[in-house]
Coordinates of C-alpha atoms in Angstrom, one line a residue:
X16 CA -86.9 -78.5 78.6
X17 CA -86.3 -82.0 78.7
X18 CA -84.9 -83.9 76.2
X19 CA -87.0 -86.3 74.1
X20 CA -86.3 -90.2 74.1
X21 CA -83.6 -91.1 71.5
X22 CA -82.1 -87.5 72.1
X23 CA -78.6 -86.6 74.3
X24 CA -79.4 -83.7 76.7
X25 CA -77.0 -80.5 76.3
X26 CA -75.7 -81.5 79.4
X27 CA -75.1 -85.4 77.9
X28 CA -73.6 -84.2 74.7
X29 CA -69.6 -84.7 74.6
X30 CA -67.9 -81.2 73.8
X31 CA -66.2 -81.9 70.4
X32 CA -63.0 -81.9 72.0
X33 CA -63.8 -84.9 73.9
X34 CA -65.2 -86.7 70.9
X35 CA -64.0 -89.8 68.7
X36 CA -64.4 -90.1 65.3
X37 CA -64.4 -93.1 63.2
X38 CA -60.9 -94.9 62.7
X39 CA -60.2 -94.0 59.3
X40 CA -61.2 -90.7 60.2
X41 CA -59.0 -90.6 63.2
X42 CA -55.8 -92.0 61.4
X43 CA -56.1 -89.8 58.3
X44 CA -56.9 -86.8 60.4
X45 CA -53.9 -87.9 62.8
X46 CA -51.4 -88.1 59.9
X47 CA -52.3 -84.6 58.2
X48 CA -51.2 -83.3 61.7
X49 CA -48.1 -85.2 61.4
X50 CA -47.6 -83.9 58.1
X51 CA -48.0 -80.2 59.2
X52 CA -45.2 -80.6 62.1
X53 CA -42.8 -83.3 60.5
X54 CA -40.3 -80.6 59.0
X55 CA -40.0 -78.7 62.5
X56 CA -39.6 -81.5 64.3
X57 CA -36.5 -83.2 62.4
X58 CA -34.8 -79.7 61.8
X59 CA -33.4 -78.7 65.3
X60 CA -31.7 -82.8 65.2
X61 CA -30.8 -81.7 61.7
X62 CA -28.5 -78.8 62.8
X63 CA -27.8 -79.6 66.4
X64 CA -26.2 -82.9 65.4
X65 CA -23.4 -81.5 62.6
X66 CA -22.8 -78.8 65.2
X67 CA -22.2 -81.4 67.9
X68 CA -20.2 -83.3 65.3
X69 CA -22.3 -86.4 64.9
X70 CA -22.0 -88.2 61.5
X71 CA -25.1 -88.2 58.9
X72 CA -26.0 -91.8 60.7
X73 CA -25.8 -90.5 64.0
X74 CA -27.8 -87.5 63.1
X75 CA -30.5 -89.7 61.6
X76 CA -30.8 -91.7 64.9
X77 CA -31.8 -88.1 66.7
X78 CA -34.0 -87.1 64.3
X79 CA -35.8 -90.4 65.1
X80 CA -35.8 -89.8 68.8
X81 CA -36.6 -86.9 68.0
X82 CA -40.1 -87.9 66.4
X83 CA -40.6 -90.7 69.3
X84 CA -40.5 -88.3 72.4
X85 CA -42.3 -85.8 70.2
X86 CA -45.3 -88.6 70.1
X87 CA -44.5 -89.3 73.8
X88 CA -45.1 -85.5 74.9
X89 CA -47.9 -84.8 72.6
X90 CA -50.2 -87.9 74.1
X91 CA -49.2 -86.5 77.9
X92 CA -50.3 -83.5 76.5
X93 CA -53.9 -84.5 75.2
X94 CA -54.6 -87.8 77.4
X95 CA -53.0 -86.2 80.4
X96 CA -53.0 -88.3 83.8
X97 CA -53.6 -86.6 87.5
X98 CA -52.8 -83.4 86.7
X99 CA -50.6 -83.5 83.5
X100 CA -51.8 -82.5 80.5
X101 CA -54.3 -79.6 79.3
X102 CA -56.3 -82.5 77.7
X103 CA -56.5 -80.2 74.3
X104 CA -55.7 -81.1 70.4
X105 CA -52.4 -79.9 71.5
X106 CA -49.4 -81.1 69.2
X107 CA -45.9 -80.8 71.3
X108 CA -42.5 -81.3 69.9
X109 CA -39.2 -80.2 69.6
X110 CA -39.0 -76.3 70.5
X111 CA -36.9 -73.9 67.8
X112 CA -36.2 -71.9 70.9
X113 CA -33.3 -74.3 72.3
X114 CA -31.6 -74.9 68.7
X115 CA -29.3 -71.5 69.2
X116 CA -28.3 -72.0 72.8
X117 CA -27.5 -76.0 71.8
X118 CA -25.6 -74.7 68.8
X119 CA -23.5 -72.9 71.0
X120 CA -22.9 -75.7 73.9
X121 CA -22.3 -78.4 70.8
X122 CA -19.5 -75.4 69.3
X123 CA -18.0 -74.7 72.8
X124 CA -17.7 -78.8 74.0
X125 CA -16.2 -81.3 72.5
X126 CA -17.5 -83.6 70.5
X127 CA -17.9 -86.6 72.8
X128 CA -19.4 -84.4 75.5
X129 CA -21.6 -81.8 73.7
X130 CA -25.2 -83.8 73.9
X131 CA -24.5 -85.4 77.5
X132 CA -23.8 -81.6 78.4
X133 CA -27.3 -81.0 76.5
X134 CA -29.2 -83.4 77.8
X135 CA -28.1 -83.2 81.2
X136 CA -29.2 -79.3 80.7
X137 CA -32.3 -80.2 79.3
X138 CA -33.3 -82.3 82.2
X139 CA -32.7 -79.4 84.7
X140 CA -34.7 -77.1 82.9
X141 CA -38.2 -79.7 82.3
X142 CA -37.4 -80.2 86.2
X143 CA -37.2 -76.5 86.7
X144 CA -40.5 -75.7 84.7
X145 CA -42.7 -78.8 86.0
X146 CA -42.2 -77.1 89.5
X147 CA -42.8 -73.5 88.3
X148 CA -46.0 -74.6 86.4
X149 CA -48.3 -73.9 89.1
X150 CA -47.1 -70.5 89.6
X151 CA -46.5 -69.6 85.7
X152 CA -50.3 -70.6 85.1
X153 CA -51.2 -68.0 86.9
X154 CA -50.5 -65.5 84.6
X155 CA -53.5 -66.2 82.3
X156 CA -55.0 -63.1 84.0
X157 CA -52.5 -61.1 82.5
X158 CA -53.5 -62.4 79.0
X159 CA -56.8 -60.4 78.2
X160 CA -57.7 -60.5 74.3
X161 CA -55.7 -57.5 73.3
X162 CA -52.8 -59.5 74.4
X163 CA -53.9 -62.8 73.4
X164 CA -54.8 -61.6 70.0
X165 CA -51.8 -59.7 69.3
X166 CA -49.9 -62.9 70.7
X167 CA -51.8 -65.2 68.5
X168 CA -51.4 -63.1 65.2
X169 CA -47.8 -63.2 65.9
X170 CA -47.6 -66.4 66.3
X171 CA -49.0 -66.9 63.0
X172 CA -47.0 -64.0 61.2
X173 CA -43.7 -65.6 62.7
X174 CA -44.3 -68.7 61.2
X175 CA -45.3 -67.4 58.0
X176 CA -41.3 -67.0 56.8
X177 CA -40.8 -70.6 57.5
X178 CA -43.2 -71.8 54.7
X179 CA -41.3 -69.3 52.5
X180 CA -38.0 -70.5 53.3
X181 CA -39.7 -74.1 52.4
X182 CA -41.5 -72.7 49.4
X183 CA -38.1 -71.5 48.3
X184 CA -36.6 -75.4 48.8
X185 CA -35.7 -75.6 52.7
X186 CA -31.7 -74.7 51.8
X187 CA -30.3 -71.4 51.4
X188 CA -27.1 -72.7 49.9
X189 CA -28.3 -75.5 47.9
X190 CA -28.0 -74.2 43.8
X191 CA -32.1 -74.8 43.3
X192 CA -32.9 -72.6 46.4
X193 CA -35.6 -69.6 45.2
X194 CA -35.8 -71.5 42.0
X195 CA -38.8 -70.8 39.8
X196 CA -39.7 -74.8 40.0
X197 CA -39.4 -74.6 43.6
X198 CA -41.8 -71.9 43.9
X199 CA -44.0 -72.8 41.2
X200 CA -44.6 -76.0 42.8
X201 CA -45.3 -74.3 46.1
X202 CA -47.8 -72.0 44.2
X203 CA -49.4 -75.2 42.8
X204 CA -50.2 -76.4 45.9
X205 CA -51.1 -73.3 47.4
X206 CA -54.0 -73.3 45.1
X207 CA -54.4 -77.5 45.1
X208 CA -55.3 -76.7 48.6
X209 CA -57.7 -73.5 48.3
X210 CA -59.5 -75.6 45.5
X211 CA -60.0 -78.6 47.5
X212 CA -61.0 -76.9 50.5
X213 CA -63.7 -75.1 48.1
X214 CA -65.1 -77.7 46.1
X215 CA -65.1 -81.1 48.4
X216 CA -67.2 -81.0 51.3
X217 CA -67.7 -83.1 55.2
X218 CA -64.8 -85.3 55.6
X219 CA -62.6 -84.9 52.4
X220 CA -62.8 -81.2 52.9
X221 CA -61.5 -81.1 56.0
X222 CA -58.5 -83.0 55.2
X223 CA -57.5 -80.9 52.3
X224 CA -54.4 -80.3 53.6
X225 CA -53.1 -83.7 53.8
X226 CA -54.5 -84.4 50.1
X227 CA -53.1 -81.2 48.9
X228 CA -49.7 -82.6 50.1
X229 CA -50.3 -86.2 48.4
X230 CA -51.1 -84.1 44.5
X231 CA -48.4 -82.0 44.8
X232 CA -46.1 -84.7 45.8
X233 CA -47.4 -86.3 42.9
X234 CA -46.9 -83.8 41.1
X235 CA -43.2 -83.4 41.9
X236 CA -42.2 -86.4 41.0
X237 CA -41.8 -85.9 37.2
X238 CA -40.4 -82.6 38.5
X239 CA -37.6 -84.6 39.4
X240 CA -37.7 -82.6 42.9
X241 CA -39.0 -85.7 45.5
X242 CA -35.8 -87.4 46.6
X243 CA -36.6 -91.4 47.3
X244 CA -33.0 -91.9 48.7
X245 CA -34.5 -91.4 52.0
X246 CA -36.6 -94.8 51.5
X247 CA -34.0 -96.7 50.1
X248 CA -31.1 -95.9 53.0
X249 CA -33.5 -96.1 55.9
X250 CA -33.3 -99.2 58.2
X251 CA -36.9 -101.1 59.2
X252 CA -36.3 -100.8 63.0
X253 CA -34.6 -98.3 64.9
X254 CA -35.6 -97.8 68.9
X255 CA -33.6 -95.2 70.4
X256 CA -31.7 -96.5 73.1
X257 CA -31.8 -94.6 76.2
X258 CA -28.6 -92.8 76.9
X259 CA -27.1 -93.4 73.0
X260 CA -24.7 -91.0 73.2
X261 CA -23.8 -91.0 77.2
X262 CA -24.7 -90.5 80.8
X263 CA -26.0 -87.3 80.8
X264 CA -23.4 -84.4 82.6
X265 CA -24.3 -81.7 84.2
X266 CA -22.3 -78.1 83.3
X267 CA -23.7 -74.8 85.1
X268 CA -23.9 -72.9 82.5
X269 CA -26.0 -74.8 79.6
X270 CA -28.5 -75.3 82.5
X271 CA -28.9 -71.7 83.1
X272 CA -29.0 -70.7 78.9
X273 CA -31.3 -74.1 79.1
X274 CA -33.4 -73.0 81.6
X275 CA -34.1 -69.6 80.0
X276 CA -35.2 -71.6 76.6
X277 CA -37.7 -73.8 79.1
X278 CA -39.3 -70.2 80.8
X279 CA -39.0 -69.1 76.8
X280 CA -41.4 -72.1 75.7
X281 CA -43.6 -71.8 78.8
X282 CA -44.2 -68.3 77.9
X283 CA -44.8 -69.5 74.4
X284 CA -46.9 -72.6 75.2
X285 CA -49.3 -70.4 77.4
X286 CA -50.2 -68.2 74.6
X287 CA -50.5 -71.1 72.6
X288 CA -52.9 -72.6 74.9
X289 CA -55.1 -69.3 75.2
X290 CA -55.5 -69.3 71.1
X291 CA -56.2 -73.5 70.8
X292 CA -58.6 -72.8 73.8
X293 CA -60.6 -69.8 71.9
X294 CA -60.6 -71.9 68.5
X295 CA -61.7 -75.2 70.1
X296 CA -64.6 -73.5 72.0
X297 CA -63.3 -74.5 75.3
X298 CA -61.6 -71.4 76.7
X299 CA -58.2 -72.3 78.6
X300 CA -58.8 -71.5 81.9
X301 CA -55.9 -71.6 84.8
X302 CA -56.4 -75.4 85.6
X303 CA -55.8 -76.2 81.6
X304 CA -52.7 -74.4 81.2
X305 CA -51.2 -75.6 84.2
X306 CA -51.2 -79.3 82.8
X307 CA -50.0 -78.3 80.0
X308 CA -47.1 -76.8 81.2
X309 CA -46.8 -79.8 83.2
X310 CA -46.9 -82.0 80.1
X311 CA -44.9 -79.8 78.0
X312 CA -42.0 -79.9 80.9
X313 CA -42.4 -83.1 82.3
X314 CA -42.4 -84.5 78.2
X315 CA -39.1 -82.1 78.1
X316 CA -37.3 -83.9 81.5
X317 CA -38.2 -87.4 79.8
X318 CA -36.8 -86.5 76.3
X319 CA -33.0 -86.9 77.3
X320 CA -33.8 -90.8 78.2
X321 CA -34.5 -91.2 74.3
X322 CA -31.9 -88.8 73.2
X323 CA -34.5 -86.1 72.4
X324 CA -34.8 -82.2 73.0
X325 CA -37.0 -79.7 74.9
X326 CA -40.6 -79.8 74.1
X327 CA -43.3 -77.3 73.6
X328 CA -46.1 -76.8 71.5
X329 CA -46.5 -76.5 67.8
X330 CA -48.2 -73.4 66.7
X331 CA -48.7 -74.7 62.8
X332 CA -50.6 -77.7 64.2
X333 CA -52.9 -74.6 65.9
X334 CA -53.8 -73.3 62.1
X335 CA -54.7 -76.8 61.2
X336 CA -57.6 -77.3 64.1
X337 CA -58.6 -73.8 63.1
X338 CA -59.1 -74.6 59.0
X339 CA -60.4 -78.2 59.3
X340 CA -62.5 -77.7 62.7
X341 CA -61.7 -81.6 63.8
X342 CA -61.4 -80.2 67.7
X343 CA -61.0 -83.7 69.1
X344 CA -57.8 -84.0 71.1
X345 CA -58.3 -88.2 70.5
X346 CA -56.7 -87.2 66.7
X347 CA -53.8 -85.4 68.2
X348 CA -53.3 -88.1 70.3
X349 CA -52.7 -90.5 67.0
X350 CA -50.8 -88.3 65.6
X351 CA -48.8 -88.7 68.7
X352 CA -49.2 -92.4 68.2
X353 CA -47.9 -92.0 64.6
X354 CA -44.9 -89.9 65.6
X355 CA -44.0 -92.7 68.2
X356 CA -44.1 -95.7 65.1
X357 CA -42.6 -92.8 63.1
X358 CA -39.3 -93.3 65.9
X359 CA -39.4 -96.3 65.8
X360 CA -39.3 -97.0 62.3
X361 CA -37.1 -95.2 59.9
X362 CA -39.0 -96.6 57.1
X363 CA -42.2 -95.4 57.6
X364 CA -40.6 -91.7 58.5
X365 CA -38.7 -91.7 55.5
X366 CA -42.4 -92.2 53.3
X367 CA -43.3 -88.9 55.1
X368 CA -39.8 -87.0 54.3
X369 CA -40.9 -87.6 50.5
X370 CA -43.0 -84.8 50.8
X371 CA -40.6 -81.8 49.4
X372 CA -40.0 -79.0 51.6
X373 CA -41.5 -76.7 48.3
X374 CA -44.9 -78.4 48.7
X375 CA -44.8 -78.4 52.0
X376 CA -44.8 -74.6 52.0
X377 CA -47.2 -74.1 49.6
X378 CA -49.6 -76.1 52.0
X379 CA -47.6 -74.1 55.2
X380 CA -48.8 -70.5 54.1
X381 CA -52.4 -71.7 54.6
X382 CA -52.3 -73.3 57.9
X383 CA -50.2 -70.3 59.3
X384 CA -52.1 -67.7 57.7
X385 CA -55.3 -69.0 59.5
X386 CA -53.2 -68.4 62.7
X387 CA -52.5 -64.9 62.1
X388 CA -56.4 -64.9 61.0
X389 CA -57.3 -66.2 64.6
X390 CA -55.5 -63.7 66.2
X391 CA -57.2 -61.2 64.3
X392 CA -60.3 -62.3 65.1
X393 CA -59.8 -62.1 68.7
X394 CA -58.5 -58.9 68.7
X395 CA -61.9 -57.8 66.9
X396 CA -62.9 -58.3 70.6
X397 CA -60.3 -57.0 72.3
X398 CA -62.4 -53.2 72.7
X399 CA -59.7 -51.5 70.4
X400 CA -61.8 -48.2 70.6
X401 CA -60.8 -48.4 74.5
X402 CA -58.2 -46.7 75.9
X403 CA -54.7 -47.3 74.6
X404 CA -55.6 -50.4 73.2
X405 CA -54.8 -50.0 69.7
X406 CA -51.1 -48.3 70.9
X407 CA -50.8 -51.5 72.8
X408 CA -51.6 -53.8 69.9
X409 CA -49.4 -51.5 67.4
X410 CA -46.4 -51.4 69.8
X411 CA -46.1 -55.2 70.5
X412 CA -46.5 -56.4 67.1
X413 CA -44.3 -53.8 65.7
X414 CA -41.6 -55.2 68.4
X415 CA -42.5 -58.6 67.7
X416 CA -41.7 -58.2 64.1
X417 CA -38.2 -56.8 64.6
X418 CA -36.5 -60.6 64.0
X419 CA -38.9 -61.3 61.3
X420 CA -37.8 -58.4 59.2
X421 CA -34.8 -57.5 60.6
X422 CA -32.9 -61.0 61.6
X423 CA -29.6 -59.5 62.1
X424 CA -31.4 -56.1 64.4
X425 CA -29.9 -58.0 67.9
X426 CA -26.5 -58.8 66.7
X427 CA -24.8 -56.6 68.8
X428 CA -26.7 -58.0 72.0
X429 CA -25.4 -60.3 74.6
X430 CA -25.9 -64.0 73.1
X431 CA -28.1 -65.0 76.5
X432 CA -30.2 -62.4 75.6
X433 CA -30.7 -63.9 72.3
X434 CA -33.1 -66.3 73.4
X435 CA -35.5 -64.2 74.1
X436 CA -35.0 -61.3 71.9
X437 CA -34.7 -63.6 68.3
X438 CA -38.4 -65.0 69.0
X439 CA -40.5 -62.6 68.1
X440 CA -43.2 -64.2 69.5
X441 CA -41.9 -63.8 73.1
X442 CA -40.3 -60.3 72.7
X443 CA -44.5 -59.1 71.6
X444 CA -46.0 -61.2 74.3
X445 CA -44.2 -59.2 76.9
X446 CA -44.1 -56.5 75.6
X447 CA -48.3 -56.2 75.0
X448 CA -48.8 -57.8 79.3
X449 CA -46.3 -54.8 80.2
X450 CA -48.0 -52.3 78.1
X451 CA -51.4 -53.7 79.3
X452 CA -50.8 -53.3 82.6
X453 CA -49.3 -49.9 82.2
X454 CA -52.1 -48.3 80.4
X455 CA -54.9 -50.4 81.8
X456 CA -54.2 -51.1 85.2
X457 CA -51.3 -49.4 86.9
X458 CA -52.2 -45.6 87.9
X459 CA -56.3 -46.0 87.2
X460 CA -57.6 -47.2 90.0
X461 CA -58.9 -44.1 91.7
X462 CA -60.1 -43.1 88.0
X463 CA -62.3 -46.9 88.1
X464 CA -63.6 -46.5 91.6
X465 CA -64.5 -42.9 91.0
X466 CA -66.6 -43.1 87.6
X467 CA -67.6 -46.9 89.3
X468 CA -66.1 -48.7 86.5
X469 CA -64.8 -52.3 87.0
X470 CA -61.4 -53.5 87.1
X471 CA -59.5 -54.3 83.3
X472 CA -58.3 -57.4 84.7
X473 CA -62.0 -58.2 84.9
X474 CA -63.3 -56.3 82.1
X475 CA -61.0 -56.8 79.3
X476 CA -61.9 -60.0 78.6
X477 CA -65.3 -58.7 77.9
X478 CA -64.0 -56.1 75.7
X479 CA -65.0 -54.0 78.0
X480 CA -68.7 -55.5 78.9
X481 CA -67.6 -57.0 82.2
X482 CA -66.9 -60.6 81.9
X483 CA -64.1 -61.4 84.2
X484 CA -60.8 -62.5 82.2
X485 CA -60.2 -66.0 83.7
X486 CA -62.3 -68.3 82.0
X487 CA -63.9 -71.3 83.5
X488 CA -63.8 -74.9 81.9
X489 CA -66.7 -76.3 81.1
X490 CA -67.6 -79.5 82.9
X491 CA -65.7 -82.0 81.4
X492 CA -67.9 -84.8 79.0
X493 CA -70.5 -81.6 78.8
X494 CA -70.6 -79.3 75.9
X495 CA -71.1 -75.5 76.2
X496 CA -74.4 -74.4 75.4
X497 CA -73.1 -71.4 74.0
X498 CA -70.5 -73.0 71.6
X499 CA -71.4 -71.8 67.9
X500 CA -69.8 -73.9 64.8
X501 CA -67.3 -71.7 63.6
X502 CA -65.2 -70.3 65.1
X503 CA -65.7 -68.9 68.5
X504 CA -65.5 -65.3 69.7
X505 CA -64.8 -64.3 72.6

């Protein structure tokens, strides 16, 4: 049917995720995605520095590169150029993943040589993975929805004990840590949040988040628990010199435990991708999660030139897209643009650090719980009636949750093994692909071609209705005739 004068066609209509808003929309939008990540961006600077025996001034100067390359990965990420980038509302920063491993280098070196060592490690492994990110992309046909869905609820479950440890006060051995103010003003804001979200509507309601923070920061400060130090001892420029701390060096082993992190956050990133994709309405297909493991590892090769760490994606930014429904990757790329005036001015970083780590959390436990929500969703199409599908589910989450409930479970383990084994989102990823393939695929192939079934690899995706797995991007600038308004299913 044609489309009447004045009207876009559905083939002329930008997908959302393409779309611009309106400046003040786009900034305020951009800085409530800032807000969500700026805690796990300045944390691994915040304990790899002391270990690598950098003073408090030093360690401020990484925290700041730290926020500049984090703005420099995530607009690769969602602006992309050739074929870098999955062009998503995809938020990239410093990975959690390489904080142990970097401890341990910073612990083992001395102090003059512990971040060249790093970085020079670092550069390896963002080489390593933009080479590999062909190949690795290629696993997305291992990633039906019972996988992805276990994936993406346990990527919302493990970052659920972070905005506890927030709510709590960020510092297990500072006196006020677990303290009833603490909590109480976590609570507040909890509720701030839930109430704004129900009672505003359009525009205001889907930035609830970033007003929720402003009341309860607010509200803290007759609390007496927002610290304005921060302001005060913050300089008004601060560019982060390339090579600050030395030529980077290159020692055998931190690139191998460097380059396990990198497969680590690939492995991560990927499921990542799958849940953004289903959320957004625009399903990652292979193409899409091959330039994004491009820009996550070429972002992660370019950090050491600024003094900054492996990059990979933020899940928490994930839950954000998924409460508020702003899809367009153009306000992740502000944020990214904020992040970058963010490094290279310790004033304006310092105005977002007043934000305390107890209303942070409060906010926190929504925007991860609507991960974990996500996840479930998908995995309400993932056929759990089929086959072993429910033992798969049961199996990887309940292994996924072993360094969530049990930190200390892997003690005993070899500390390269570590890496792996403490994040419990990679332990359940593979854990669900080798118990898919196991009871799905391996061994059933005489059993399909007998009773004329189709392949899982193909059907799975489907739940079982025979849609093949591998989903294929819509035409870029078009939007999906099919896309509903909340939240897609599979």
């Amino acid at each position: 049917m044609a489309a009447t004068p004045g009207q876009k066609s559905e083939g002329d209509r930008k997908h959302p995720v393409d779309e611009t808003l309106p400046p003040v929309k786009m900034f305020t939008s951009g800085l409530q995605h800032v807000a969500a990540m700026y805690a796990g961006v300045v944390a691994p600077p915040m304990i790899v520095g002391p270990a690598c025996g950098l003073s408090a001034t030093e360690t401020a100067f990484l925290m700041g590169a730290s926020l500049f390359t984090a703005g420099i990965a995530t607009l690769l990420q969602t602006l992309g150029f050739w074929k870098v980038g999955a062009k998503l509302p995809f938020v990239n920063g410093v990975s959690f993943a390489g904080v142990t491993p970097m401890v341990a280098i910073g612990k083992a070196q001395s102090p003059g040589n512990a971040l060249p060592i790093i970085f020079g490690a670092v550069i390896v492994a963002g080489v390593l993975g933009f080479v590999l990110a062909p190949y690795f992309s290629k696993l997305v046909r291992f990633f039906p929805p019972v996988v992805t869905g276990t994936v993406i609820t346990l990527i919302g479950v493990s970052l659920l004990p972070v905005a506890f440890n927030w709510s709590q006060g960020g510092n297990e051995t500072a006196p006020d840590y677990g303290s009833l103010t603490n909590i109480g003003m976590a609570a507040l804001t909890f509720l701030i949040v839930l109430v704004l979200r129900r009672v505003l509507r359009g525009f205001l309601q889907q930035i609830s988040i970033l007003l929720g923070l402003v009341a309860g920061t607010l509200i803290a400060i007759p609390v007496g628990i927002t610290n304005f130090s921060v302001i005060t001892d913050a300089e008004l420029i601060g560019f982060p010199t390339p090579f600050h701390f030395g030529a980077p060096q290159f020692d055998i082993a931190a690139i191998v435990s460097m380059c396990i992190v990198m497969l680590v956050c690939m492995t991560e990133s990927t499921a990542d991708m799958l849940a953004l994709g289903k959320i957004v309405g625009r399903p990652a297909d292979e193409r899409t999660i091959e330039g994004g493991l491009r820009a996550d590892t070429l972002g992660t090769a370019i950090s050491p030139l600024f003094n900054g760490f492996a990059n990979s994606a933020f899940a928490q930014n994930i839950g954000l897209v998924a409460m508020t429904k702003v899809r367009s990757r153009f306000v992740v790329a502000t944020s990214g643009l904020i992040l970058i005036v963010l490094g290279l001015c310790p004033v304006a970083a310092s105005v977002i650090s007043l934000v305390p780590l107890p209303v942070l959390g409060g906010a926190g436990i929504v925007l991860f719980g609507s991960v974990a929500a996500s996840g479930i969703q998908t995995l309400a199409s993932a056929a759990m009636e089929k086959g072993e599908n429910a033992l798969i589910v049961a199996a990887a989450i309940g292994i996924g949750l072993i360094p969530i409930a049990a930190p200390e479970f892997y003690h005993n383990f070899p500390k390269d093994l570590l890496v792996v084994l403490d994040s419990g989102i990679s332990t359940g990823c593979l854990v669900a692909i080798v118990l898919n393939l196991a009871f799905n695929h391996f061994g059933k192939r005489d059993e399909r071609e007998t009773e004329g079934e189709p392949d899982p690899l193909d059907a799975d995706a489907g739940g079982g209705h025979g849609e093949v797995e591998i989903p294929q991007q819509p035409t870029r600038g078009g939007r999906n005739s099919a896309e509903p308004e909340e939240a897609p299913a599979h």
